[in-house]
mmCIF file of C-alpha atoms in Angstrom:
data_model
loop_
_atom_site.group_PDB
_atom_site.id
_atom_site.type_symbol
_atom_site.label_atom_id
_atom_site.label_comp_id
_atom_site.label_asym_id
_atom_site.label_seq_id
_atom_site.Cartn_x
_atom_site.Cartn_y
_atom_site.Cartn_z
ATOM 1 C CA ARG R 267 -2.837 13.663 12.710
ATOM 2 C CA LEU R 268 0.141 11.397 13.138
ATOM 3 C CA PHE R 269 1.876 12.146 16.419
ATOM 4 C CA GLY R 270 5.567 12.026 17.224
ATOM 5 C CA PRO R 271 5.432 8.941 19.467
ATOM 6 C CA ALA R 272 3.987 6.846 16.631
ATOM 7 C CA ARG R 273 6.741 7.984 14.268
ATOM 8 C CA ARG R 274 9.409 7.237 16.851
ATOM 9 C CA LEU R 275 8.054 3.730 17.385
ATOM 10 C CA TRP R 276 8.026 3.059 13.636
ATOM 11 C CA ARG R 277 11.596 4.343 13.389
ATOM 12 C CA LEU R 278 12.731 2.083 16.230
ATOM 13 C CA ALA R 279 10.963 -0.926 14.726
ATOM 14 C CA ALA R 280 12.475 -0.333 11.290
ATOM 15 C CA ASN R 281 15.960 0.163 12.718
ATOM 16 C CA GLU R 282 15.737 -3.090 14.666
ATOM 17 C CA ALA R 283 14.493 -5.033 11.650
ATOM 18 C CA PHE R 284 17.241 -3.725 9.366
ATOM 19 C CA LYS R 285 19.893 -4.712 11.932
ATOM 20 C CA PHE R 286 19.137 -8.362 11.233
ATOM 21 C CA PRO R 287 18.200 -8.615 7.541
ATOM 22 C CA TYR R 288 18.752 -12.383 7.391
ATOM 23 C CA ASP R 289 17.274 -13.286 10.773
ATOM 24 C CA ILE R 290 13.668 -13.713 11.899
ATOM 25 C CA ALA R 291 12.998 -10.081 10.975
ATOM 26 C CA ALA R 292 13.992 -10.560 7.320
ATOM 27 C CA GLU R 293 12.012 -8.129 5.166
ATOM 28 C CA GLY R 294 10.391 -6.791 8.316
ATOM 29 C CA GLY R 295 12.020 -3.403 7.871
ATOM 30 C CA GLY R 296 10.310 -2.946 4.529
ATOM 31 C CA ALA R 297 6.961 -3.896 6.038
ATOM 32 C CA VAL R 298 7.418 -1.371 8.849
ATOM 33 C CA LEU R 299 8.363 1.436 6.478
ATOM 34 C CA HIS R 300 5.459 0.505 4.210
ATOM 35 C CA ALA R 301 3.034 0.748 7.147
ATOM 36 C CA TRP R 302 4.569 4.047 8.259
ATOM 37 C CA ALA R 303 4.404 5.574 4.766
ATOM 38 C CA SER R 304 0.811 4.362 4.394
ATOM 39 C CA ALA R 305 -0.170 6.035 7.662
ATOM 40 C CA GLU R 306 1.420 9.306 6.545
ATOM 41 C CA PHE R 307 -0.278 9.063 3.155
ATOM 42 C CA GLU R 308 -3.697 8.342 4.655
ATOM 43 C CA ARG R 309 -3.375 11.570 6.630
ATOM 44 C CA ASP R 310 -2.345 13.587 3.550
ATOM 45 C CA ASN R 311 1.226 13.976 4.790
ATOM 46 C CA VAL R 312 2.521 13.428 1.264
ATOM 47 C CA LEU R 313 5.926 14.966 1.918
ATOM 48 C CA ASN R 314 6.565 12.720 4.925
ATOM 49 C CA ALA R 315 5.193 9.724 3.036
ATOM 50 C CA ARG R 316 7.634 10.354 0.170
ATOM 51 C CA VAL R 317 10.576 10.501 2.568
ATOM 52 C CA VAL R 318 9.628 7.252 4.310
ATOM 53 C CA ILE R 319 8.789 5.316 1.150
ATOM 54 C CA GLY R 320 11.984 6.614 -0.457
ATOM 55 C CA GLU R 321 13.965 4.952 2.298
ATOM 56 C CA ALA R 322 11.975 1.759 1.787
ATOM 57 C CA LEU R 323 12.741 1.807 -1.947
ATOM 58 C CA ARG R 324 16.469 2.158 -1.284
ATOM 59 C CA LYS R 325 16.566 -0.589 1.319
ATOM 60 C CA CYS R 326 14.013 -2.963 -0.252
ATOM 61 C CA PRO R 327 14.386 -2.545 -4.037
ATOM 62 C CA GLN R 328 12.824 -5.950 -4.764
ATOM 63 C CA ASP R 329 9.644 -5.373 -2.767
ATOM 64 C CA ALA R 330 6.686 -4.982 -5.155
ATOM 65 C CA ALA R 331 4.327 -3.697 -2.452
ATOM 66 C CA VAL R 332 6.774 -0.912 -1.601
ATOM 67 C CA ALA R 333 7.027 0.027 -5.284
ATOM 68 C CA VAL R 334 3.228 0.167 -5.655
ATOM 69 C CA LEU R 335 2.829 2.403 -2.621
ATOM 70 C CA ALA R 336 5.688 4.613 -3.781
ATOM 71 C CA ALA R 337 4.010 4.954 -7.179
ATOM 72 C CA SER R 338 0.701 5.906 -5.552
ATOM 73 C CA ILE R 339 2.414 8.550 -3.421
ATOM 74 C CA GLU R 340 4.280 9.976 -6.407
ATOM 75 C CA SER R 341 1.031 10.075 -8.362
ATOM 76 C CA ALA R 342 -0.617 12.044 -5.550
ATOM 77 C CA ALA R 343 2.348 14.428 -5.640
ATOM 78 C CA GLY R 344 1.737 15.015 -9.351
ATOM 79 C CA GLU R 345 4.809 13.104 -10.529
ATOM 80 C CA VAL R 346 3.052 10.988 -13.153
ATOM 81 C CA ASN R 347 6.149 9.816 -15.033
ATOM 82 C CA THR R 348 7.898 8.783 -11.831
ATOM 83 C CA ALA R 349 4.751 7.014 -10.678
ATOM 84 C CA ARG R 350 4.420 5.145 -13.974
ATOM 85 C CA ALA R 351 8.037 3.991 -13.787
ATOM 86 C CA LEU R 352 7.439 2.672 -10.265
ATOM 87 C CA PHE R 353 4.251 0.873 -11.325
ATOM 88 C CA LEU R 354 6.198 -0.762 -14.155
ATOM 89 C CA ARG R 355 8.877 -1.761 -11.676
ATOM 90 C CA ALA R 356 6.263 -3.331 -9.407
ATOM 91 C CA TYR R 357 4.758 -5.155 -12.403
ATOM 92 C CA GLN R 358 8.144 -6.614 -13.272
ATOM 93 C CA LEU R 359 8.651 -7.716 -9.677
ATOM 94 C CA ASN R 360 5.209 -9.243 -9.172
ATOM 95 C CA LYS R 361 2.571 -9.227 -11.917
ATOM 96 C CA ALA R 362 0.059 -10.703 -9.482
ATOM 97 C CA ASP R 363 0.109 -7.860 -6.941
ATOM 98 C CA LYS R 364 -3.560 -6.963 -6.372
ATOM 99 C CA GLN R 365 -2.802 -3.420 -5.283
ATOM 100 C CA LEU R 366 -1.166 -2.784 -8.642
ATOM 101 C CA TYR R 367 -4.528 -3.171 -10.393
ATOM 102 C CA MET R 368 -6.267 -0.878 -7.942
ATOM 103 C CA GLN R 369 -3.755 1.954 -8.131
ATOM 104 C CA TRP R 370 -2.141 1.979 -11.569
ATOM 105 C CA PRO R 371 -5.290 2.153 -13.741
ATOM 106 C CA ARG R 372 -6.688 5.030 -11.699
ATOM 107 C CA MET R 373 -3.501 7.005 -12.238
ATOM 108 C CA GLU R 374 -3.630 6.350 -15.976
ATOM 109 C CA GLY R 375 -7.272 7.357 -16.078
ATOM 110 C CA ALA R 376 -6.539 10.596 -14.228
ATOM 111 C CA ALA R 377 -3.731 11.274 -16.715
ATOM 112 C CA GLY R 378 -6.174 10.895 -19.618
ATOM 113 C CA ASN R 379 -4.986 7.457 -20.729
ATOM 114 C CA ILE R 380 -8.473 5.978 -20.704
ATOM 115 C CA GLU R 381 -7.875 2.886 -22.812
ATOM 116 C CA ARG R 382 -4.702 2.018 -20.918
ATOM 117 C CA ALA R 383 -6.652 2.282 -17.673
ATOM 118 C CA ARG R 384 -9.338 -0.032 -19.054
ATOM 119 C CA LEU R 385 -6.714 -2.555 -20.131
ATOM 120 C CA LEU R 386 -5.175 -2.546 -16.665
ATOM 121 C CA PHE R 387 -8.524 -2.949 -14.917
ATOM 122 C CA GLY R 388 -9.383 -5.751 -17.328
ATOM 123 C CA TYR R 389 -6.089 -7.529 -16.740
ATOM 124 C CA GLY R 390 -6.530 -7.228 -12.991
ATOM 125 C CA LEU R 391 -9.984 -8.803 -13.254
ATOM 126 C CA SER R 392 -8.621 -11.584 -15.460
ATOM 127 C CA LEU R 393 -6.306 -12.462 -12.572
ATOM 128 C CA TYR R 394 -8.876 -11.811 -9.840
ATOM 129 C CA PRO R 395 -12.371 -12.109 -11.351
ATOM 130 C CA ASN R 396 -14.048 -12.165 -7.932
ATOM 131 C CA ASN R 397 -12.212 -9.196 -6.442
ATOM 132 C CA THR R 398 -15.002 -6.807 -5.514
ATOM 133 C CA LYS R 399 -12.599 -3.966 -4.739
ATOM 134 C CA ILE R 400 -11.230 -3.947 -8.284
ATOM 135 C CA LEU R 401 -14.779 -4.210 -9.616
ATOM 136 C CA ASN R 402 -15.878 -1.246 -7.537
ATOM 137 C CA LEU R 403 -12.977 0.904 -8.662
ATOM 138 C CA TYR R 404 -13.528 -0.071 -12.281
ATOM 139 C CA ALA R 405 -17.215 0.803 -11.960
ATOM 140 C CA CYS R 406 -16.359 4.208 -10.497
ATOM 141 C CA PHE R 407 -13.939 4.787 -13.351
ATOM 142 C CA GLU R 408 -16.499 3.898 -16.014
ATOM 143 C CA GLU R 409 -19.076 6.172 -14.434
ATOM 144 C CA GLU R 410 -16.559 9.010 -14.650
ATOM 145 C CA GLN R 411 -16.273 8.254 -18.396
ATOM 146 C CA GLY R 412 -20.039 8.575 -18.767
ATOM 147 C CA GLU R 413 -20.596 4.818 -19.028
ATOM 148 C CA ALA R 414 -23.302 4.587 -16.372
ATOM 149 C CA GLU R 415 -24.806 1.355 -17.683
ATOM 150 C CA LEU R 416 -21.449 -0.426 -17.697
ATOM 151 C CA ALA R 417 -20.806 0.901 -14.193
ATOM 152 C CA ARG R 418 -24.126 -0.585 -13.060
ATOM 153 C CA GLU R 419 -23.208 -3.951 -14.566
ATOM 154 C CA LEU R 420 -19.900 -3.940 -12.693
ATOM 155 C CA HIS R 421 -21.560 -2.983 -9.400
ATOM 156 C CA GLN R 422 -24.190 -5.680 -9.930
ATOM 157 C CA ARG R 423 -21.470 -8.221 -10.640
ATOM 158 C CA ALA R 424 -19.673 -7.254 -7.429
ATOM 159 C CA LEU R 425 -22.810 -7.603 -5.312
ATOM 160 C CA GLY R 426 -23.540 -10.918 -6.990
ATOM 161 C CA ILE R 427 -20.202 -12.148 -5.678
ATOM 162 C CA ASP R 428 -20.633 -10.678 -2.203
ATOM 163 C CA SER R 429 -23.843 -9.004 -1.111
ATOM 164 C CA ALA R 430 -23.733 -9.483 2.641
ATOM 165 C CA SER R 431 -20.293 -8.710 4.051
ATOM 166 C CA LYS R 432 -19.145 -5.325 5.253
ATOM 167 C CA THR R 433 -16.856 -5.089 2.232
ATOM 168 C CA SER R 434 -19.940 -5.179 -0.015
ATOM 169 C CA MET R 435 -21.095 -1.913 1.551
ATOM 170 C CA HIS R 436 -18.459 -0.015 -0.415
ATOM 171 C CA ASN R 437 -20.030 -1.312 -3.616
ATOM 172 C CA ARG R 438 -23.504 -0.434 -2.385
ATOM 173 C CA VAL R 439 -22.511 3.121 -1.536
ATOM 174 C CA SER R 440 -20.809 3.609 -4.901
ATOM 175 C CA TRP R 441 -23.783 2.181 -6.796
ATOM 176 C CA ALA R 442 -26.282 4.177 -4.744
ATOM 177 C CA GLY R 443 -24.270 7.326 -5.425
ATOM 178 C CA LEU R 444 -24.484 6.610 -9.155
ATOM 179 C CA GLU R 445 -28.252 6.132 -8.987
ATOM 180 C CA LEU R 446 -28.676 9.308 -6.971
ATOM 181 C CA ARG R 447 -26.710 11.325 -9.518
ATOM 182 C CA GLU R 448 -28.820 9.768 -12.271
ATOM 183 C CA GLY R 449 -31.974 10.900 -10.456
ATOM 184 C CA ASN R 450 -33.046 7.403 -9.425
ATOM 185 C CA VAL R 451 -33.778 8.224 -5.802
ATOM 186 C CA ALA R 452 -35.869 5.141 -5.037
ATOM 187 C CA GLU R 453 -33.155 2.788 -6.326
ATOM 188 C CA ALA R 454 -30.486 4.609 -4.338
ATOM 189 C CA ARG R 455 -32.546 4.477 -1.164
ATOM 190 C CA GLU R 456 -33.246 0.755 -1.588
ATOM 191 C CA LEU R 457 -29.558 -0.066 -2.060
ATOM 192 C CA LEU R 458 -28.586 1.890 1.039
ATOM 193 C CA ARG R 459 -31.355 0.599 3.286
ATOM 194 C CA GLU R 460 -30.725 -3.023 2.303
ATOM 195 C CA GLY R 461 -27.104 -2.565 3.280
ATOM 196 C CA LEU R 462 -27.868 -0.731 6.497
ATOM 197 C CA ASP R 463 -30.218 -3.517 7.560
ATOM 198 C CA ALA R 464 -27.146 -5.742 7.766
ATOM 199 C CA HIS R 465 -24.568 -3.089 8.710
ATOM 200 C CA PRO R 466 -26.404 -0.267 10.514
ATOM 201 C CA ASP R 467 -23.248 1.618 11.495
ATOM 202 C CA PHE R 468 -21.600 1.885 8.086
ATOM 203 C CA PRO R 469 -20.707 5.607 7.846
ATOM 204 C CA GLY R 470 -20.592 5.965 4.060
ATOM 205 C CA ALA R 471 -24.124 4.622 3.679
ATOM 206 C CA LEU R 472 -25.416 6.798 6.518
ATOM 207 C CA LEU R 473 -23.885 9.938 5.033
ATOM 208 C CA LEU R 474 -25.136 9.252 1.534
ATOM 209 C CA LEU R 475 -28.603 8.540 2.897
ATOM 210 C CA ALA R 476 -28.409 11.834 4.795
ATOM 211 C CA ARG R 477 -27.591 13.583 1.531
ATOM 212 C CA LEU R 478 -30.456 11.823 -0.236
ATOM 213 C CA GLU R 479 -32.941 12.849 2.442
ATOM 214 C CA ARG R 480 -31.699 16.425 2.357
ATOM 215 C CA LEU R 481 -32.149 16.566 -1.420
ATOM 216 C CA GLU R 482 -35.669 15.228 -0.955
ATOM 217 C CA GLY R 483 -36.381 17.970 1.585
ATOM 218 C CA HIS R 484 -36.561 15.629 4.590
ATOM 219 C CA LEU R 485 -34.292 17.700 6.778
ATOM 220 C CA ASP R 486 -35.066 15.954 10.077
ATOM 221 C CA SER R 487 -34.263 12.534 8.608
ATOM 222 C CA ALA R 488 -31.128 13.919 6.983
ATOM 223 C CA GLU R 489 -29.908 15.303 10.306
ATOM 224 C CA ALA R 490 -30.678 12.012 12.067
ATOM 225 C CA TYR R 491 -28.607 9.994 9.583
ATOM 226 C CA ALA R 492 -25.770 12.508 9.740
ATOM 227 C CA ARG R 493 -25.733 12.314 13.531
ATOM 228 C CA ARG R 494 -25.649 8.525 13.386
ATOM 229 C CA ALA R 495 -22.647 8.717 11.091
ATOM 230 C CA GLN R 496 -20.946 11.140 13.448
ATOM 231 C CA LYS R 497 -21.715 8.892 16.415
ATOM 232 C CA VAL R 498 -19.963 5.894 14.854
ATOM 233 C CA GLY R 499 -16.866 8.011 14.433
ATOM 234 C CA TRP R 500 -16.570 8.804 10.738
ATOM 235 C CA ARG R 501 -13.573 10.877 9.642
ATOM 236 C CA ALA R 502 -13.192 12.880 6.445
ATOM 237 C CA GLY R 503 -10.125 10.855 5.493
ATOM 238 C CA ALA R 504 -12.025 7.591 5.797
ATOM 239 C CA LEU R 505 -14.648 8.815 3.324
ATOM 240 C CA ARG R 506 -12.228 8.839 0.408
ATOM 241 C CA CYS R 507 -13.270 5.315 -0.423
ATOM 242 C CA TYR R 508 -16.885 6.275 -1.065
ATOM 243 C CA ALA R 509 -17.031 7.007 -4.741
ATOM 244 C CA GLY R 510 -19.155 9.925 -5.790
ATOM 245 C CA THR R 511 -21.195 10.418 -2.659
ATOM 246 C CA GLY R 512 -21.315 14.143 -3.300
ATOM 247 C CA PHE R 513 -19.415 15.103 -0.180
ATOM 248 C CA SER R 514 -16.389 17.374 -0.280
ATOM 249 C CA VAL R 515 -13.870 14.563 -0.395
ATOM 250 C CA THR R 516 -12.072 13.107 -3.381
ATOM 251 C CA PRO R 517 -13.846 9.924 -4.520
ATOM 252 C CA CYS R 518 -12.218 6.587 -5.227
ATOM 253 C CA ILE R 519 -8.740 7.451 -3.989
ATOM 254 C CA ARG R 520 -7.868 4.990 -1.276
ATOM 255 C CA TYR R 521 -10.592 2.400 -1.313
ATOM 256 C CA ASP R 522 -7.987 -0.401 -1.387
ATOM 257 C CA MET R 523 -6.507 0.663 1.948
ATOM 258 C CA ILE R 524 -9.694 0.317 3.907
#
């Protein structure tokens, strides 16, 4: 939940920033409204998020980050044409915005524009070839299209760039989820355990390992992993970044905001 005091503080901060648009707080109002809208969106308050980001669009029409977030919110609200227009606007403002190549291709893919989504992912990777977040999202997308081998190659490429940091755990969980769905239990377990050796409290890996153990009939181990995940404070909303883990959350939605 997002409580009233937090909203009031964001409102006060935005009001103060917009009082002095050419002073030290220049563009600060847009950043505040962006953060506020993001917080609403993360908590599935799409209506509130649309109101806040709408104000940001009116007051900061040249802010590409605001346009990208607005497009993502409109996409979640089912307004595909409005979302596409906002993505195009963001592209015209700043072709190098990383978030653009995390959000826009997924919307196009969901709308059935598969080749357009591939082109956008490819262009994003041409600008940022070592961006493991874009690689992970692209891999998830290709798996959804039935291209499991290509998805593996993309996951492998991402882990080749970064195999040790906490960010790499998102790639591991996505790849392990793919292997589990393909029936490759040993490969999935190895990917997860290698990651958990370095990051033992990563909730997505713990939950997917719990699922794996449950499918294998190891109920005590499954419960132990699930309890570990609960102990480190996982939330359903935070799990949206874990592509295809098999849990009752939508995969690959907000990975970029983690």
